[in-house]
């Protein structure tokens, strides 16, 4: 099977349904203020042309997800915060945040970042005032189509392994519900969000069924241990279906995938590691300090005590970034990309964040800098970010 990227032209007719600085020309295309649309290069001054052309080159540097034929940029956008009121957004979703999320979506595409990851439980209806992330993403795609017909958007979503869901058919039923919310006839990547209490073999079989029914182009798992990863890989392999990815919590200050065998197994099996919370939910951006911790549930994880211990690492990250004309956010994302076979998906709540993320592409930290940052980070005891892991 040779899956193709999702195109806005494939929308079914019946669909309803995450400091400003001066930069030189080679890096200006990645700054928050100067991102250009890669598919609309104009005949302008040579500097503007060079900026746009550089952006197009770097965002078109794509990789295949695992053994599938699905190609994605080396960085995607996570949509966990879109519509959420249980963890993000200070427990409130409103029109201003909706507009900001839509701007994040459009800003990402304007910069050539076409890969978006959502899930059926993001923006759960059980949370007061929440709006489903899949529904929002589908709406943004449809509205974007009006001005950008045929533009590529790569959509990934996830199945929630809830205790009352049994067997392979539960995966297909949930997938069809997700497709209805997204307003799509298929998605590019469908993942098991976490391992179930029971019935995991049936869930894996359901992923295979989804591929064979043409509802998805590639399949993956999330929060899977090395053993579960290998089991899923082998079960799908018997049907001739590659396991494309394992999405796990991975950042400079949370390197459990390196320590528990997951990263090594992904590399061995040819399964792409998708890194969620790659900037540690904002803790690695330098935005938060001991006297100014993040709000909401994140403040109970990234406490003033933890942020105090984090400061020496953040100072060095900023120093290294200054040598490249890059922000701390761009440095820590580049650190992940430098690990190879890793696609970070930072969450973007507005256009400025989305455009800043692109600055992680098109350059590379030296091996010495990669090792130095790992060494400094190893002196900090990691914290486990939401959601709970080691299931």
Tab-separated table of C-alpha atoms in Angstrom:
chain	number	residue	atom	x	y	z
A	1	UNK	CA	0.000	0.000	0.000
A	2	UNK	CA	1.329	3.422	-0.904
A	3	UNK	CA	-0.456	5.951	1.313
A	4	UNK	CA	-0.421	9.570	0.258
A	5	UNK	CA	-0.582	12.653	2.436
A	6	UNK	CA	-4.025	13.970	3.219
A	7	UNK	CA	-5.047	16.769	0.892
A	8	UNK	CA	-7.722	19.352	1.562
A	9	UNK	CA	-9.248	18.264	-1.727
A	10	UNK	CA	-10.185	14.961	-0.083
A	11	UNK	CA	-12.779	16.554	2.201
A	12	UNK	CA	-16.034	14.586	1.880
A	13	UNK	CA	-18.926	16.638	0.543
A	14	UNK	CA	-21.108	15.683	3.499
A	15	UNK	CA	-18.590	16.741	6.171
A	16	UNK	CA	-19.808	18.798	9.139
A	17	UNK	CA	-18.706	18.147	11.682
A	18	UNK	CA	1.675	25.972	21.693
A	19	UNK	CA	11.957	37.464	22.690
A	20	UNK	CA	11.999	39.049	19.495
A	21	UNK	CA	15.517	39.165	18.099
A	22	UNK	CA	17.455	40.338	15.060
A	23	UNK	CA	18.519	37.510	12.796
A	24	UNK	CA	20.569	37.236	9.650
A	25	UNK	CA	19.055	36.291	6.311
A	26	UNK	CA	19.742	32.566	6.652
A	27	UNK	CA	17.805	32.312	9.924
A	28	UNK	CA	15.264	35.098	9.514
A	29	UNK	CA	12.779	32.726	7.938
A	30	UNK	CA	12.457	30.967	11.262
A	31	UNK	CA	11.820	33.977	13.444
A	32	UNK	CA	8.432	34.643	14.941
A	33	UNK	CA	8.013	37.765	12.842
A	34	UNK	CA	9.106	36.757	9.356
A	35	UNK	CA	7.625	33.367	8.477
A	36	UNK	CA	6.577	33.178	4.836
A	37	UNK	CA	4.257	30.804	3.025
A	38	UNK	CA	6.505	28.332	1.211
A	39	UNK	CA	4.119	27.673	-1.647
A	40	UNK	CA	3.753	31.307	-2.684
A	41	UNK	CA	7.184	32.666	-3.530
A	42	UNK	CA	6.905	36.116	-5.052
A	43	UNK	CA	9.311	37.981	-7.309
A	44	UNK	CA	10.664	40.318	-4.651
A	45	UNK	CA	13.968	41.609	-3.353
A	46	UNK	CA	16.706	38.981	-3.260
A	47	UNK	CA	16.800	38.903	0.561
A	48	UNK	CA	13.078	38.107	0.841
A	49	UNK	CA	13.404	35.454	-1.850
A	50	UNK	CA	16.339	33.823	-0.073
A	51	UNK	CA	14.408	33.775	3.191
A	52	UNK	CA	11.350	32.128	1.643
A	53	UNK	CA	13.362	29.657	-0.386
A	54	UNK	CA	15.334	28.606	2.681
A	55	UNK	CA	12.128	27.984	4.594
A	56	UNK	CA	10.692	25.876	1.817
A	57	UNK	CA	13.852	23.782	1.629
A	58	UNK	CA	13.935	23.089	5.367
A	59	UNK	CA	10.252	22.288	5.878
A	60	UNK	CA	10.241	20.043	2.813
A	61	UNK	CA	13.000	17.938	4.383
A	62	UNK	CA	10.649	15.129	5.366
A	63	UNK	CA	11.027	11.636	6.715
A	64	UNK	CA	8.985	8.474	6.457
A	65	UNK	CA	7.171	7.383	9.578
A	66	UNK	CA	8.686	4.012	10.340
A	67	UNK	CA	8.262	1.473	7.580
A	68	UNK	CA	5.164	3.197	6.198
A	69	UNK	CA	5.078	5.349	3.096
A	70	UNK	CA	3.721	8.307	5.053
A	71	UNK	CA	6.083	11.278	4.970
A	72	UNK	CA	5.964	14.055	7.558
A	73	UNK	CA	8.038	17.148	8.338
A	74	UNK	CA	10.740	16.661	10.958
A	75	UNK	CA	8.558	18.608	13.365
A	76	UNK	CA	4.805	18.599	13.895
A	77	UNK	CA	2.252	20.469	15.985
A	78	UNK	CA	0.411	19.005	18.951
A	79	UNK	CA	-3.221	20.027	19.433
A	80	UNK	CA	-3.671	18.795	23.012
A	81	UNK	CA	-4.446	22.287	24.316
A	82	UNK	CA	-6.999	23.141	21.638
A	83	UNK	CA	-10.410	23.240	23.290
A	84	UNK	CA	-9.138	21.793	26.574
A	85	UNK	CA	-10.330	23.027	29.962
A	86	UNK	CA	-9.048	20.230	32.212
A	87	UNK	CA	-5.280	20.843	31.985
A	88	UNK	CA	-4.593	23.800	29.716
A	89	UNK	CA	-6.096	27.257	29.224
A	90	UNK	CA	-6.644	27.956	32.935
A	91	UNK	CA	-9.755	25.773	32.859
A	92	UNK	CA	-11.533	28.082	30.410
A	93	UNK	CA	-12.082	28.008	26.653
A	94	UNK	CA	-13.359	31.140	24.926
A	95	UNK	CA	-13.493	32.887	21.570
A	96	UNK	CA	-10.117	34.557	22.065
A	97	UNK	CA	-8.401	31.213	22.631
A	98	UNK	CA	-10.279	29.734	19.700
A	99	UNK	CA	-8.996	32.486	17.410
A	100	UNK	CA	-5.475	31.970	18.751
A	101	UNK	CA	-5.638	28.218	18.084
A	102	UNK	CA	-6.852	28.829	14.544
A	103	UNK	CA	-3.993	31.285	14.038
A	104	UNK	CA	-1.584	28.611	15.302
A	105	UNK	CA	-2.961	26.195	12.714
A	106	UNK	CA	-2.700	28.699	9.875
A	107	UNK	CA	0.693	29.957	11.019
A	108	UNK	CA	2.039	26.412	11.041
A	109	UNK	CA	0.880	25.772	7.484
A	110	UNK	CA	2.183	29.143	6.353
A	111	UNK	CA	5.625	27.995	7.504
A	112	UNK	CA	5.344	24.568	5.907
A	113	UNK	CA	4.578	22.561	9.061
A	114	UNK	CA	1.788	20.317	7.812
A	115	UNK	CA	1.686	17.592	10.498
A	116	UNK	CA	-0.939	17.924	13.270
A	117	UNK	CA	-1.539	15.500	16.124
A	118	UNK	CA	-4.819	15.362	18.030
A	119	UNK	CA	-6.875	12.754	19.925
A	120	UNK	CA	-10.464	11.914	20.634
A	121	UNK	CA	-10.021	12.718	24.357
A	122	UNK	CA	-8.481	16.161	23.836
A	123	UNK	CA	-11.111	18.703	24.786
A	124	UNK	CA	-13.206	16.009	26.421
A	125	UNK	CA	-16.930	16.765	26.681
A	126	UNK	CA	-16.682	15.624	30.306
A	127	UNK	CA	-14.767	18.840	31.051
A	128	UNK	CA	-16.955	21.903	31.582
A	129	UNK	CA	-16.780	24.330	28.662
A	130	UNK	CA	-14.388	22.215	26.609
A	131	UNK	CA	-14.511	21.865	22.837
A	132	UNK	CA	-13.232	18.736	21.141
A	133	UNK	CA	-9.784	19.155	19.567
A	134	UNK	CA	-10.646	16.900	16.626
A	135	UNK	CA	-13.707	19.021	15.882
A	136	UNK	CA	-11.628	22.197	15.973
A	137	UNK	CA	-8.907	20.772	13.739
A	138	UNK	CA	-11.495	19.596	11.239
A	139	UNK	CA	-13.101	23.030	11.215
A	140	UNK	CA	-9.749	24.753	10.705
A	141	UNK	CA	-8.940	22.443	7.789
A	142	UNK	CA	-12.269	23.100	6.105
A	143	UNK	CA	-12.005	26.875	6.531
A	144	UNK	CA	-8.428	26.841	5.244
A	145	UNK	CA	-9.586	25.040	2.113
A	146	UNK	CA	-11.449	28.115	0.949
A	147	UNK	CA	-8.253	30.104	0.337
A	148	UNK	CA	-5.796	27.246	-0.162
A	149	UNK	CA	-7.434	24.498	-2.225
A	150	UNK	CA	-5.376	21.340	-2.462
A	151	UNK	CA	-3.012	22.299	0.372
A	152	UNK	CA	-1.512	19.327	2.171
A	153	UNK	CA	-2.426	18.644	5.797
A	154	UNK	CA	-1.189	15.490	7.551
A	155	UNK	CA	-3.592	14.481	10.322
A	156	UNK	CA	-2.851	12.113	13.210
A	157	UNK	CA	-5.326	11.198	15.913
A	158	UNK	CA	-5.596	8.617	18.667
A	159	UNK	CA	-7.861	5.882	20.065
A	160	UNK	CA	-8.576	5.965	23.814
A	161	UNK	CA	-8.192	2.490	25.320
A	162	UNK	CA	-11.068	2.924	27.754
A	163	UNK	CA	-11.911	-0.048	30.032
A	164	UNK	CA	-15.311	-0.646	28.453
A	165	UNK	CA	-13.942	-0.894	24.936
A	166	UNK	CA	-13.383	-4.465	23.790
A	167	UNK	CA	-12.006	-6.001	20.635
A	168	UNK	CA	-10.952	-4.862	17.227
A	169	UNK	CA	-14.335	-3.455	16.273
A	170	UNK	CA	-14.120	-0.888	19.090
A	171	UNK	CA	-11.119	0.619	17.294
A	172	UNK	CA	-13.002	0.893	14.010
A	173	UNK	CA	-16.063	2.390	15.684
A	174	UNK	CA	-13.990	4.980	17.543
A	175	UNK	CA	-12.050	5.798	14.381
A	176	UNK	CA	-15.238	6.431	12.438
A	177	UNK	CA	-16.431	8.763	15.200
A	178	UNK	CA	-13.107	10.618	14.991
A	179	UNK	CA	-13.453	10.894	11.216
A	180	UNK	CA	-16.915	12.400	11.673
A	181	UNK	CA	-15.575	14.998	14.085
A	182	UNK	CA	-12.665	15.780	11.787
A	183	UNK	CA	-14.896	15.876	8.729
A	184	UNK	CA	-12.534	13.563	6.854
A	185	UNK	CA	-12.874	10.291	4.986
A	186	UNK	CA	-9.525	9.015	6.315
A	187	UNK	CA	-6.603	10.087	8.479
A	188	UNK	CA	-2.918	9.725	7.847
A	189	UNK	CA	-1.898	8.251	11.201
A	190	UNK	CA	-4.092	6.467	13.766
A	191	UNK	CA	-2.543	5.621	17.130
A	192	UNK	CA	-3.478	3.729	20.288
A	193	UNK	CA	-3.248	6.512	22.877
A	194	UNK	CA	-2.164	4.262	25.727
A	195	UNK	CA	-2.106	0.511	26.433
A	196	UNK	CA	-5.380	-0.850	27.709
A	197	UNK	CA	-5.986	-2.692	30.952
A	198	UNK	CA	-6.922	-5.640	28.775
A	199	UNK	CA	-7.640	-6.421	25.146
A	200	UNK	CA	-4.503	-4.940	23.617
A	201	UNK	CA	-4.220	-7.693	21.015
A	202	UNK	CA	-7.690	-6.795	19.784
A	203	UNK	CA	-6.749	-3.129	19.618
A	204	UNK	CA	-3.705	-3.936	17.489
A	205	UNK	CA	-5.882	-6.078	15.225
A	206	UNK	CA	-8.231	-3.116	14.923
A	207	UNK	CA	-5.373	-0.935	13.715
A	208	UNK	CA	-4.614	-3.489	11.018
A	209	UNK	CA	-8.279	-3.602	10.029
A	210	UNK	CA	-8.328	0.195	9.734
A	211	UNK	CA	-5.426	0.072	7.277
A	212	UNK	CA	-7.025	-2.677	5.213
A	213	UNK	CA	-10.329	-0.809	5.108
A	214	UNK	CA	-8.609	2.310	3.793
A	215	UNK	CA	-9.587	4.420	6.794
A	216	UNK	CA	-5.968	5.213	7.700
A	217	UNK	CA	-2.672	5.380	5.869
A	218	UNK	CA	-0.393	4.423	8.751
A	219	UNK	CA	-0.787	3.200	12.334
A	220	UNK	CA	1.115	3.714	15.556
A	221	UNK	CA	0.992	3.432	19.335
A	222	UNK	CA	1.594	5.839	22.208
A	223	UNK	CA	2.991	5.457	25.719
A	224	UNK	CA	4.086	1.905	24.887
A	225	UNK	CA	6.929	0.214	26.759
A	226	UNK	CA	9.663	-1.651	24.910
A	227	UNK	CA	7.930	-5.008	25.351
A	228	UNK	CA	4.511	-3.726	24.296
A	229	UNK	CA	6.143	-1.963	21.351
A	230	UNK	CA	7.811	-5.152	20.162
A	231	UNK	CA	4.615	-7.174	20.591
A	232	UNK	CA	2.600	-4.656	18.563
A	233	UNK	CA	5.280	-4.530	15.879
A	234	UNK	CA	5.323	-8.319	15.475
A	235	UNK	CA	1.538	-8.679	15.486
A	236	UNK	CA	1.137	-6.126	12.687
A	237	UNK	CA	4.119	-7.518	10.796
A	238	UNK	CA	2.320	-10.845	10.410
A	239	UNK	CA	-0.283	-8.980	8.337
A	240	UNK	CA	2.338	-7.125	6.324
A	241	UNK	CA	1.515	-3.828	8.045
A	242	UNK	CA	4.340	-1.707	9.480
A	243	UNK	CA	4.087	-0.123	12.907
A	244	UNK	CA	4.902	3.459	11.981
A	245	UNK	CA	5.415	5.180	15.319
A	246	UNK	CA	5.424	5.210	19.115
A	247	UNK	CA	4.467	8.558	20.651
A	248	UNK	CA	6.030	9.085	24.078
A	249	UNK	CA	6.994	11.817	26.520
A	250	UNK	CA	10.542	12.817	25.535
A	251	UNK	CA	12.518	15.989	26.108
A	252	UNK	CA	15.954	17.140	27.198
A	253	UNK	CA	14.868	16.887	30.849
A	254	UNK	CA	12.719	13.771	30.449
A	255	UNK	CA	14.792	11.096	28.752
A	256	UNK	CA	13.035	7.959	29.976
A	257	UNK	CA	12.776	6.596	26.398
A	258	UNK	CA	16.582	6.493	26.329
A	259	UNK	CA	16.722	4.694	29.669
A	260	UNK	CA	13.928	2.121	29.372
A	261	UNK	CA	14.852	0.728	25.960
A	262	UNK	CA	12.038	2.399	23.997
A	263	UNK	CA	14.293	4.674	21.912
A	264	UNK	CA	16.728	1.834	21.146
A	265	UNK	CA	13.863	-0.483	20.184
A	266	UNK	CA	12.349	2.165	17.898
A	267	UNK	CA	15.703	2.606	16.162
A	268	UNK	CA	16.216	-1.149	15.856
A	269	UNK	CA	12.751	-1.863	14.470
A	270	UNK	CA	12.533	1.211	12.257
A	271	UNK	CA	9.670	2.730	14.232
A	272	UNK	CA	9.647	6.536	14.418
A	273	UNK	CA	9.563	8.030	17.897
A	274	UNK	CA	7.108	10.941	18.083
A	275	UNK	CA	8.021	13.125	21.070
A	276	UNK	CA	5.189	14.786	22.955
A	277	UNK	CA	5.890	17.475	25.576
A	278	UNK	CA	9.251	18.118	23.832
A	279	UNK	CA	9.687	21.485	25.513
A	280	UNK	CA	8.497	20.063	28.858
A	281	UNK	CA	5.173	21.889	28.616
A	282	UNK	CA	6.971	25.228	28.451
A	283	UNK	CA	9.481	24.621	31.252
A	284	UNK	CA	12.397	24.544	28.777
A	285	UNK	CA	11.475	27.771	26.994
A	286	UNK	CA	12.863	30.049	29.709
A	287	UNK	CA	9.448	31.644	30.135
A	288	UNK	CA	8.937	30.306	33.647
A	289	UNK	CA	11.087	31.093	36.681
A	290	UNK	CA	10.902	30.129	40.366
A	291	UNK	CA	8.986	33.329	41.096
A	292	UNK	CA	6.758	32.812	38.060
A	293	UNK	CA	5.823	29.117	37.684
A	294	UNK	CA	3.242	27.949	35.125
A	295	UNK	CA	-0.415	28.175	36.053
A	296	UNK	CA	-2.893	25.365	36.560
A	297	UNK	CA	-1.887	21.708	36.941
A	298	UNK	CA	1.531	22.370	35.379
A	299	UNK	CA	2.414	24.482	38.420
A	300	UNK	CA	2.163	21.389	40.590
A	301	UNK	CA	4.642	19.574	38.335
A	302	UNK	CA	7.080	22.337	37.440
A	303	UNK	CA	7.322	23.813	40.920
A	304	UNK	CA	9.455	26.763	42.043
A	305	UNK	CA	11.874	24.250	43.598
A	306	UNK	CA	12.217	22.366	40.303
A	307	UNK	CA	12.541	25.569	38.278
A	308	UNK	CA	15.336	26.722	40.601
A	309	UNK	CA	17.302	23.564	39.828
A	310	UNK	CA	16.586	24.059	36.135
A	311	UNK	CA	18.137	27.536	35.872
A	312	UNK	CA	21.796	26.543	35.161
A	313	UNK	CA	20.642	24.370	32.249
A	314	UNK	CA	18.387	27.134	30.903
A	315	UNK	CA	21.238	29.637	31.080
A	316	UNK	CA	23.491	27.352	29.034
A	317	UNK	CA	20.699	26.663	26.522
A	318	UNK	CA	20.277	30.409	26.033
A	319	UNK	CA	24.036	30.863	25.582
A	320	UNK	CA	24.209	28.150	22.936
A	321	UNK	CA	21.152	29.570	21.187
A	322	UNK	CA	22.803	32.968	21.050
A	323	UNK	CA	25.654	31.488	19.028
A	324	UNK	CA	23.161	30.406	16.347
A	325	UNK	CA	20.677	33.273	16.581
A	326	UNK	CA	18.122	30.842	18.052
A	327	UNK	CA	15.741	30.925	20.995
A	328	UNK	CA	15.886	28.394	23.863
A	329	UNK	CA	12.762	26.748	22.466
A	330	UNK	CA	14.422	26.228	19.107
A	331	UNK	CA	17.567	24.838	20.754
A	332	UNK	CA	15.768	22.177	22.808
A	333	UNK	CA	13.674	21.100	19.828
A	334	UNK	CA	16.807	20.859	17.707
A	335	UNK	CA	18.390	18.732	20.450
A	336	UNK	CA	15.597	16.197	19.999
A	337	UNK	CA	15.805	16.255	16.216
A	338	UNK	CA	19.550	15.622	16.547
A	339	UNK	CA	18.780	12.287	18.251
A	340	UNK	CA	17.618	11.001	14.835
A	341	UNK	CA	14.412	9.064	14.190
A	342	UNK	CA	12.555	11.557	16.403
A	343	UNK	CA	9.724	13.902	15.409
A	344	UNK	CA	8.890	16.408	18.177
A	345	UNK	CA	5.330	17.739	18.298
A	346	UNK	CA	5.304	20.822	20.538
A	347	UNK	CA	1.910	22.246	21.346
A	348	UNK	CA	1.077	25.589	19.761
A	349	UNK	CA	-1.574	27.794	21.340
A	350	UNK	CA	-0.982	30.777	19.038
A	351	UNK	CA	0.680	31.753	15.775
A	352	UNK	CA	3.808	33.166	17.417
A	353	UNK	CA	4.562	29.838	19.074
A	354	UNK	CA	3.920	27.893	15.882
A	355	UNK	CA	6.209	30.102	13.850
A	356	UNK	CA	8.948	29.989	16.472
A	357	UNK	CA	8.981	26.193	16.365
A	358	UNK	CA	9.983	26.230	12.699
A	359	UNK	CA	13.273	27.796	13.765
A	360	UNK	CA	14.312	24.399	15.138
A	361	UNK	CA	14.746	23.220	11.535
A	362	UNK	CA	17.472	23.877	8.987
A	363	UNK	CA	20.470	23.752	11.314
A	364	UNK	CA	22.010	21.376	13.852
A	365	UNK	CA	23.693	21.556	17.233
A	366	UNK	CA	27.221	20.167	17.260
A	367	UNK	CA	27.790	16.726	18.754
A	368	UNK	CA	29.673	18.394	21.601
A	369	UNK	CA	26.713	20.676	22.359
A	370	UNK	CA	24.266	17.764	22.238
A	371	UNK	CA	26.397	15.833	24.731
A	372	UNK	CA	26.971	18.862	26.944
A	373	UNK	CA	23.248	19.583	27.248
A	374	UNK	CA	22.503	15.941	28.048
A	375	UNK	CA	25.199	15.981	30.732
A	376	UNK	CA	23.834	19.157	32.322
A	377	UNK	CA	20.265	17.844	32.167
A	378	UNK	CA	21.283	14.580	33.822
A	379	UNK	CA	22.016	16.527	37.012
A	380	UNK	CA	18.295	17.366	37.305
A	381	UNK	CA	15.885	14.763	38.663
A	382	UNK	CA	13.106	14.413	36.062
A	383	UNK	CA	9.439	14.975	36.766
A	384	UNK	CA	6.646	13.060	35.088
A	385	UNK	CA	4.362	15.313	33.142
A	386	UNK	CA	0.691	14.634	32.562
A	387	UNK	CA	-0.617	12.157	31.473
A	388	UNK	CA	0.491	9.412	33.844
A	389	UNK	CA	2.941	6.998	32.263
A	390	UNK	CA	4.260	3.494	32.947
A	391	UNK	CA	0.820	1.971	32.413
